[in-house]
């Protein structure tokens, strides 16, 4: 059987995939016409954090059977691929790095690191007592790879964590329990995929159920949270937030989130670490090894996710 031609946007990725039996990776430049190998390629690996514009690449791959993502987020691709083309995501590649970001911002907010940095910039010695992460009750909404790794990384900090998934199971509460769970937690961490079900799930009612002084952490996708509702709570001073994702994204100059009180904002860097690509291609290699063997990739996306 002929090896499966895979179009890959990174030389490092091609090197990793070349070690998988049955694969023939070919590097392409997303900014240029695809190489001649696109005529026989059966797999396309889009660029990391590719936007919906990258879907146009599939039109130049007539024998395409599978799109293999380097990210866990697949919302830009679901329902938009040609008939007969399957989709596999990068679930498992970035969970550790994103979980580390969650712990980082929790510590930063509770130990007032953002306030101290601003004082340093002004040349002010702002001595005061801070809060602490120890003893906090943390609600983690999203019980997948990132949620589980977040809980594991929080355990040494002497916190109480509650994991919430789409449906209840052993050790995991269901989303339908959120109205009762939100008031009892000091911080709520969002680690869910963006689907029709999760879009706008953090609305004014959701935020109102959080107790005064609580912290919202969004490491999911911007549209999961209603921006206007969040701004209203921040401007009132009732809630605080730390977000790595926004709606819109990237934020345009002068957007009110930039100056919102009580907000720690990072520019979607949760998974942007030195080993991100190597980990992503490690997951891709597992998926494409299965595909080359005639099996379904373990991360095959079906339905909304």
mmCIF file of C-alpha atoms in Angstrom:
data_model
loop_
_atom_site.group_PDB
_atom_site.id
_atom_site.type_symbol
_atom_site.label_atom_id
_atom_site.label_comp_id
_atom_site.label_asym_id
_atom_site.label_seq_id
_atom_site.Cartn_x
_atom_site.Cartn_y
_atom_site.Cartn_z
ATOM 1 C CA UNK A 1 0.000 0.000 0.000
ATOM 2 C CA UNK A 2 1.282 3.458 -0.880
ATOM 3 C CA UNK A 3 2.147 5.746 2.036
ATOM 4 C CA UNK A 4 -0.411 8.384 3.004
ATOM 5 C CA UNK A 5 0.642 11.842 1.842
ATOM 6 C CA UNK A 6 0.157 14.383 4.649
ATOM 7 C CA UNK A 7 0.398 18.136 4.073
ATOM 8 C CA UNK A 8 2.171 19.703 7.063
ATOM 9 C CA UNK A 9 2.766 23.435 7.763
ATOM 10 C CA UNK A 10 5.916 22.969 9.900
ATOM 11 C CA UNK A 11 9.240 21.295 9.107
ATOM 12 C CA UNK A 12 9.451 20.099 12.714
ATOM 13 C CA UNK A 13 6.062 18.453 12.337
ATOM 14 C CA UNK A 14 7.088 16.744 9.109
ATOM 15 C CA UNK A 15 10.140 15.334 10.883
ATOM 16 C CA UNK A 16 7.998 13.901 13.680
ATOM 17 C CA UNK A 17 5.370 12.449 11.329
ATOM 18 C CA UNK A 18 8.033 10.922 9.074
ATOM 19 C CA UNK A 19 8.759 8.465 11.884
ATOM 20 C CA UNK A 20 5.233 7.026 11.638
ATOM 21 C CA UNK A 21 4.904 3.967 9.412
ATOM 22 C CA UNK A 22 2.714 4.561 6.393
ATOM 23 C CA UNK A 23 2.990 8.371 6.336
ATOM 24 C CA UNK A 24 4.704 10.605 3.788
ATOM 25 C CA UNK A 25 4.665 14.186 5.158
ATOM 26 C CA UNK A 26 5.127 17.115 2.771
ATOM 27 C CA UNK A 27 5.764 20.623 4.090
ATOM 28 C CA UNK A 28 3.665 23.475 2.700
ATOM 29 C CA UNK A 29 3.573 27.237 3.226
ATOM 30 C CA UNK A 30 0.052 28.432 4.199
ATOM 31 C CA UNK A 31 0.778 31.783 2.525
ATOM 32 C CA UNK A 32 1.642 30.221 -0.852
ATOM 33 C CA UNK A 33 -0.062 27.839 -3.302
ATOM 34 C CA UNK A 34 0.034 24.258 -2.098
ATOM 35 C CA UNK A 35 2.755 21.991 -3.544
ATOM 36 C CA UNK A 36 2.041 19.440 -6.273
ATOM 37 C CA UNK A 37 1.713 16.765 -3.588
ATOM 38 C CA UNK A 38 -1.668 18.296 -2.708
ATOM 39 C CA UNK A 39 -3.070 16.447 -5.708
ATOM 40 C CA UNK A 40 -2.621 13.084 -3.973
ATOM 41 C CA UNK A 41 -2.658 14.108 -0.309
ATOM 42 C CA UNK A 42 -5.225 12.398 1.878
ATOM 43 C CA UNK A 43 -4.516 14.353 5.082
ATOM 44 C CA UNK A 44 -4.183 18.085 5.743
ATOM 45 C CA UNK A 45 -2.702 19.504 8.945
ATOM 46 C CA UNK A 46 -3.753 23.180 9.198
ATOM 47 C CA UNK A 47 -1.503 25.762 10.883
ATOM 48 C CA UNK A 48 -1.610 26.065 14.663
ATOM 49 C CA UNK A 49 -4.532 28.295 15.803
ATOM 50 C CA UNK A 50 -5.745 28.407 12.207
ATOM 51 C CA UNK A 51 -8.778 30.590 11.577
ATOM 52 C CA UNK A 52 -11.765 29.687 9.440
ATOM 53 C CA UNK A 53 -9.875 31.142 6.442
ATOM 54 C CA UNK A 54 -7.716 28.019 6.462
ATOM 55 C CA UNK A 55 -10.732 25.955 5.440
ATOM 56 C CA UNK A 56 -10.139 27.236 1.906
ATOM 57 C CA UNK A 57 -7.009 25.069 1.794
ATOM 58 C CA UNK A 58 -9.204 21.981 1.575
ATOM 59 C CA UNK A 59 -10.456 23.077 -1.845
ATOM 60 C CA UNK A 60 -6.992 22.452 -3.304
ATOM 61 C CA UNK A 61 -6.737 18.892 -1.945
ATOM 62 C CA UNK A 62 -9.063 16.809 -4.163
ATOM 63 C CA UNK A 63 -8.413 13.442 -2.452
ATOM 64 C CA UNK A 64 -8.639 14.803 1.075
ATOM 65 C CA UNK A 65 -10.038 12.362 3.648
ATOM 66 C CA UNK A 66 -8.956 13.817 6.990
ATOM 67 C CA UNK A 67 -8.120 17.179 8.553
ATOM 68 C CA UNK A 68 -5.879 16.772 11.605
ATOM 69 C CA UNK A 69 -5.855 19.790 13.927
ATOM 70 C CA UNK A 70 -3.005 20.844 16.188
ATOM 71 C CA UNK A 71 -5.437 22.350 18.708
ATOM 72 C CA UNK A 72 -8.145 20.874 20.894
ATOM 73 C CA UNK A 73 -10.533 23.595 19.775
ATOM 74 C CA UNK A 74 -12.313 22.520 16.621
ATOM 75 C CA UNK A 75 -15.211 25.001 16.456
ATOM 76 C CA UNK A 76 -13.899 26.761 13.326
ATOM 77 C CA UNK A 77 -14.002 23.481 11.368
ATOM 78 C CA UNK A 78 -17.048 21.570 12.589
ATOM 79 C CA UNK A 79 -19.731 21.393 9.917
ATOM 80 C CA UNK A 80 -17.617 23.282 7.357
ATOM 81 C CA UNK A 81 -15.590 20.544 5.701
ATOM 82 C CA UNK A 82 -16.445 18.964 2.342
ATOM 83 C CA UNK A 83 -18.638 15.878 2.434
ATOM 84 C CA UNK A 84 -16.697 12.772 3.312
ATOM 85 C CA UNK A 85 -13.803 14.601 5.001
ATOM 86 C CA UNK A 86 -13.288 13.617 8.634
ATOM 87 C CA UNK A 87 -11.933 15.842 11.398
ATOM 88 C CA UNK A 88 -9.584 14.923 14.237
ATOM 89 C CA UNK A 89 -8.493 17.362 16.944
ATOM 90 C CA UNK A 90 -5.359 17.783 19.074
ATOM 91 C CA UNK A 91 -6.979 16.952 22.399
ATOM 92 C CA UNK A 92 -4.328 16.090 24.966
ATOM 93 C CA UNK A 93 -1.533 18.243 23.544
ATOM 94 C CA UNK A 94 -2.041 21.504 25.406
ATOM 95 C CA UNK A 95 -3.869 20.494 28.580
ATOM 96 C CA UNK A 96 -0.839 20.719 30.834
ATOM 97 C CA UNK A 97 0.228 24.161 29.614
ATOM 98 C CA UNK A 98 -3.295 25.549 29.831
ATOM 99 C CA UNK A 99 -3.751 24.105 33.321
ATOM 100 C CA UNK A 100 -0.488 25.796 34.301
ATOM 101 C CA UNK A 101 -1.881 29.117 33.006
ATOM 102 C CA UNK A 102 -4.982 28.639 35.193
ATOM 103 C CA UNK A 103 -2.874 28.081 38.301
ATOM 104 C CA UNK A 104 -0.690 31.057 37.363
ATOM 105 C CA UNK A 105 -3.550 33.532 37.127
ATOM 106 C CA UNK A 106 -5.217 32.235 40.272
ATOM 107 C CA UNK A 107 -1.983 32.849 42.159
ATOM 108 C CA UNK A 108 -1.450 36.209 40.466
ATOM 109 C CA UNK A 109 -4.906 37.488 41.384
ATOM 110 C CA UNK A 110 -5.003 36.180 44.937
ATOM 111 C CA UNK A 111 -1.449 37.335 45.719
ATOM 112 C CA UNK A 112 -2.120 40.722 44.000
ATOM 113 C CA UNK A 113 0.831 40.321 41.622
ATOM 114 C CA UNK A 114 -0.820 42.513 38.980
ATOM 115 C CA UNK A 115 -1.220 45.315 41.512
ATOM 116 C CA UNK A 116 2.404 44.997 42.635
ATOM 117 C CA UNK A 117 3.652 45.156 39.025
ATOM 118 C CA UNK A 118 1.673 48.340 38.445
ATOM 119 C CA UNK A 119 3.117 49.801 41.652
ATOM 120 C CA UNK A 120 6.615 48.889 40.497
ATOM 121 C CA UNK A 121 5.995 50.656 37.184
ATOM 122 C CA UNK A 122 5.058 53.791 39.166
ATOM 123 C CA UNK A 123 8.002 53.424 41.529
ATOM 124 C CA UNK A 124 5.698 52.936 44.520
ATOM 125 C CA UNK A 125 6.319 50.606 47.517
ATOM 126 C CA UNK A 126 2.767 49.249 47.854
ATOM 127 C CA UNK A 127 3.099 47.083 50.976
ATOM 128 C CA UNK A 128 -0.168 45.435 51.998
ATOM 129 C CA UNK A 129 -1.563 42.069 53.000
ATOM 130 C CA UNK A 130 -2.772 39.885 50.110
ATOM 131 C CA UNK A 131 -5.172 36.996 49.799
ATOM 132 C CA UNK A 132 -4.018 33.404 49.276
ATOM 133 C CA UNK A 133 -4.988 30.483 47.092
ATOM 134 C CA UNK A 134 -4.899 27.995 49.972
ATOM 135 C CA UNK A 135 -8.323 27.292 51.376
ATOM 136 C CA UNK A 136 -10.228 28.461 48.307
ATOM 137 C CA UNK A 137 -13.082 26.496 46.755
ATOM 138 C CA UNK A 138 -12.519 26.236 42.981
ATOM 139 C CA UNK A 139 -15.238 25.191 40.539
ATOM 140 C CA UNK A 140 -13.832 23.761 37.299
ATOM 141 C CA UNK A 141 -16.376 23.786 34.466
ATOM 142 C CA UNK A 142 -15.108 21.296 31.911
ATOM 143 C CA UNK A 143 -14.106 17.763 32.829
ATOM 144 C CA UNK A 144 -11.930 16.909 29.855
ATOM 145 C CA UNK A 145 -8.153 16.774 29.569
ATOM 146 C CA UNK A 146 -7.565 20.392 30.657
ATOM 147 C CA UNK A 147 -10.048 20.228 33.513
ATOM 148 C CA UNK A 148 -8.562 17.042 34.936
ATOM 149 C CA UNK A 149 -5.010 18.400 34.652
ATOM 150 C CA UNK A 150 -6.076 21.680 36.253
ATOM 151 C CA UNK A 151 -7.524 19.840 39.229
ATOM 152 C CA UNK A 152 -4.313 17.801 39.592
ATOM 153 C CA UNK A 153 -2.148 20.931 39.563
ATOM 154 C CA UNK A 154 -4.327 22.666 42.127
ATOM 155 C CA UNK A 155 -4.309 19.830 44.663
ATOM 156 C CA UNK A 156 -0.920 20.757 46.223
ATOM 157 C CA UNK A 157 -2.249 24.259 46.991
ATOM 158 C CA UNK A 158 -4.678 22.997 49.635
ATOM 159 C CA UNK A 159 -7.774 24.011 47.717
ATOM 160 C CA UNK A 160 -11.122 22.281 47.377
ATOM 161 C CA UNK A 161 -11.978 21.579 43.752
ATOM 162 C CA UNK A 162 -15.293 20.607 42.181
ATOM 163 C CA UNK A 163 -15.313 19.240 38.629
ATOM 164 C CA UNK A 164 -18.313 19.840 36.365
ATOM 165 C CA UNK A 165 -18.945 18.118 33.037
ATOM 166 C CA UNK A 166 -21.713 18.111 30.474
ATOM 167 C CA UNK A 167 -23.255 15.114 32.214
ATOM 168 C CA UNK A 168 -22.814 13.831 35.757
ATOM 169 C CA UNK A 169 -20.653 10.792 36.438
ATOM 170 C CA UNK A 170 -18.492 9.438 39.211
ATOM 171 C CA UNK A 171 -16.542 12.370 40.641
ATOM 172 C CA UNK A 172 -18.040 14.849 38.172
ATOM 173 C CA UNK A 173 -21.138 17.017 38.598
ATOM 174 C CA UNK A 174 -23.415 17.829 35.660
ATOM 175 C CA UNK A 175 -23.925 21.266 34.097
ATOM 176 C CA UNK A 176 -27.503 21.225 35.347
ATOM 177 C CA UNK A 177 -26.103 21.554 38.892
ATOM 178 C CA UNK A 178 -24.303 24.839 38.184
ATOM 179 C CA UNK A 179 -26.997 27.119 39.706
ATOM 180 C CA UNK A 180 -26.478 25.367 43.042
ATOM 181 C CA UNK A 181 -22.690 25.067 42.756
ATOM 182 C CA UNK A 182 -21.753 28.593 41.677
ATOM 183 C CA UNK A 183 -22.710 30.402 44.919
ATOM 184 C CA UNK A 184 -20.579 28.028 47.003
ATOM 185 C CA UNK A 185 -17.258 28.602 45.223
ATOM 186 C CA UNK A 186 -14.657 31.353 45.438
ATOM 187 C CA UNK A 187 -13.563 30.959 41.802
ATOM 188 C CA UNK A 188 -15.065 29.421 38.677
ATOM 189 C CA UNK A 189 -12.707 28.178 35.959
ATOM 190 C CA UNK A 190 -14.045 27.745 32.416
ATOM 191 C CA UNK A 191 -12.406 24.954 30.405
ATOM 192 C CA UNK A 192 -15.083 23.902 27.904
ATOM 193 C CA UNK A 193 -15.129 23.620 24.109
ATOM 194 C CA UNK A 194 -17.050 26.213 22.119
ATOM 195 C CA UNK A 195 -20.263 24.624 20.852
ATOM 196 C CA UNK A 196 -23.828 25.801 20.298
ATOM 197 C CA UNK A 197 -24.497 24.594 23.833
ATOM 198 C CA UNK A 198 -21.638 26.491 25.490
ATOM 199 C CA UNK A 199 -21.774 29.698 23.453
ATOM 200 C CA UNK A 200 -22.937 32.408 25.851
ATOM 201 C CA UNK A 201 -23.432 29.949 28.721
ATOM 202 C CA UNK A 202 -21.738 32.439 31.083
ATOM 203 C CA UNK A 203 -24.410 35.112 30.883
ATOM 204 C CA UNK A 204 -25.743 37.670 33.359
ATOM 205 C CA UNK A 205 -27.677 34.984 35.245
ATOM 206 C CA UNK A 206 -24.610 32.720 35.504
ATOM 207 C CA UNK A 207 -22.444 35.572 36.774
ATOM 208 C CA UNK A 208 -25.127 36.763 39.209
ATOM 209 C CA UNK A 209 -25.057 33.325 40.847
ATOM 210 C CA UNK A 210 -21.376 33.759 41.735
ATOM 211 C CA UNK A 211 -20.800 35.221 45.239
ATOM 212 C CA UNK A 212 -19.544 38.751 45.825
ATOM 213 C CA UNK A 213 -15.786 39.000 45.295
ATOM 214 C CA UNK A 214 -15.615 35.749 43.326
ATOM 215 C CA UNK A 215 -13.164 35.231 40.473
ATOM 216 C CA UNK A 216 -14.066 34.063 36.959
ATOM 217 C CA UNK A 217 -11.223 32.427 35.013
ATOM 218 C CA UNK A 218 -11.802 31.862 31.291
ATOM 219 C CA UNK A 219 -9.314 29.516 29.655
ATOM 220 C CA UNK A 220 -11.898 28.176 27.207
ATOM 221 C CA UNK A 221 -13.044 30.387 24.312
ATOM 222 C CA UNK A 222 -14.151 34.013 24.370
ATOM 223 C CA UNK A 223 -17.744 33.483 23.167
ATOM 224 C CA UNK A 224 -18.404 31.106 26.079
ATOM 225 C CA UNK A 225 -18.769 34.258 28.174
ATOM 226 C CA UNK A 226 -21.065 37.207 27.395
ATOM 227 C CA UNK A 227 -18.655 40.156 27.212
ATOM 228 C CA UNK A 228 -21.226 42.811 28.130
ATOM 229 C CA UNK A 229 -22.423 40.822 31.136
ATOM 230 C CA UNK A 230 -18.849 40.348 32.330
ATOM 231 C CA UNK A 231 -18.055 44.034 31.877
ATOM 232 C CA UNK A 232 -21.115 44.966 33.928
ATOM 233 C CA UNK A 233 -19.946 42.826 36.839
ATOM 234 C CA UNK A 234 -16.355 44.063 36.610
ATOM 235 C CA UNK A 235 -17.343 47.714 36.422
ATOM 236 C CA UNK A 236 -19.582 47.290 39.457
ATOM 237 C CA UNK A 237 -16.641 45.845 41.372
ATOM 238 C CA UNK A 238 -18.655 42.819 42.475
ATOM 239 C CA UNK A 239 -16.636 40.205 40.576
ATOM 240 C CA UNK A 240 -13.071 39.810 39.354
ATOM 241 C CA UNK A 241 -11.839 37.920 36.301
ATOM 242 C CA UNK A 242 -8.764 36.508 34.606
ATOM 243 C CA UNK A 243 -9.186 35.712 30.917
ATOM 244 C CA UNK A 244 -6.918 34.319 28.216
ATOM 245 C CA UNK A 245 -9.645 34.491 25.570
ATOM 246 C CA UNK A 246 -12.053 37.243 24.589
ATOM 247 C CA UNK A 247 -14.989 38.026 22.348
ATOM 248 C CA UNK A 248 -14.001 39.591 20.004
ATOM 249 C CA UNK A 249 -10.476 38.251 19.628
ATOM 250 C CA UNK A 250 -8.038 39.802 19.278
ATOM 251 C CA UNK A 251 -9.438 42.796 21.147
ATOM 252 C CA UNK A 252 -9.476 45.986 19.060
ATOM 253 C CA UNK A 253 -7.627 49.016 20.367
ATOM 254 C CA UNK A 254 -9.667 50.896 22.951
ATOM 255 C CA UNK A 255 -11.956 47.975 23.829
ATOM 256 C CA UNK A 256 -13.416 48.435 27.339
ATOM 257 C CA UNK A 257 -11.978 45.109 28.536
ATOM 258 C CA UNK A 258 -8.493 46.633 28.411
ATOM 259 C CA UNK A 259 -9.400 49.121 31.123
ATOM 260 C CA UNK A 260 -11.949 47.080 33.077
ATOM 261 C CA UNK A 261 -11.272 47.069 36.824
ATOM 262 C CA UNK A 262 -10.478 43.749 38.457
ATOM 263 C CA UNK A 263 -9.449 42.062 35.200
ATOM 264 C CA UNK A 264 -6.205 40.199 34.466
ATOM 265 C CA UNK A 265 -5.995 39.802 30.683
ATOM 266 C CA UNK A 266 -3.573 37.661 28.662
ATOM 267 C CA UNK A 267 -3.631 37.401 24.829
ATOM 268 C CA UNK A 268 -4.572 33.725 24.294
ATOM 269 C CA UNK A 269 -1.219 32.357 25.411
ATOM 270 C CA UNK A 270 -2.391 29.474 27.614
ATOM 271 C CA UNK A 271 -0.961 26.857 25.280
ATOM 272 C CA UNK A 272 1.775 28.984 23.691
ATOM 273 C CA UNK A 273 4.895 27.460 25.218
ATOM 274 C CA UNK A 274 8.185 26.212 23.678
ATOM 275 C CA UNK A 275 7.133 22.558 23.467
ATOM 276 C CA UNK A 276 3.613 23.269 22.192
ATOM 277 C CA UNK A 277 4.318 22.207 18.593
ATOM 278 C CA UNK A 278 6.226 19.074 19.559
ATOM 279 C CA UNK A 279 3.389 17.995 21.854
ATOM 280 C CA UNK A 280 0.778 18.810 19.215
ATOM 281 C CA UNK A 281 2.565 16.759 16.574
ATOM 282 C CA UNK A 282 3.017 13.969 19.085
ATOM 283 C CA UNK A 283 -0.772 13.773 19.381
ATOM 284 C CA UNK A 284 -1.130 14.143 15.599
ATOM 285 C CA UNK A 285 1.273 11.253 15.097
ATOM 286 C CA UNK A 286 -0.932 9.002 17.228
ATOM 287 C CA UNK A 287 -4.025 10.005 15.275
ATOM 288 C CA UNK A 288 -2.417 9.580 11.856
ATOM 289 C CA UNK A 289 -0.822 6.250 12.775
ATOM 290 C CA UNK A 290 -4.334 4.952 13.358
ATOM 291 C CA UNK A 291 -5.555 6.500 10.099
ATOM 292 C CA UNK A 292 -2.690 4.985 8.089
ATOM 293 C CA UNK A 293 -3.545 1.581 9.590
ATOM 294 C CA UNK A 294 -7.136 1.929 8.412
ATOM 295 C CA UNK A 295 -8.586 2.731 11.824
ATOM 296 C CA UNK A 296 -10.444 5.768 13.138
ATOM 297 C CA UNK A 297 -8.258 8.375 14.831
ATOM 298 C CA UNK A 298 -8.889 8.302 18.612
ATOM 299 C CA UNK A 299 -9.603 12.051 18.572
ATOM 300 C CA UNK A 300 -12.140 11.852 15.732
ATOM 301 C CA UNK A 301 -14.649 14.676 16.097
ATOM 302 C CA UNK A 302 -18.271 13.578 15.836
ATOM 303 C CA UNK A 303 -21.295 15.817 16.163
ATOM 304 C CA UNK A 304 -20.753 19.069 18.029
ATOM 305 C CA UNK A 305 -17.598 17.648 19.646
#
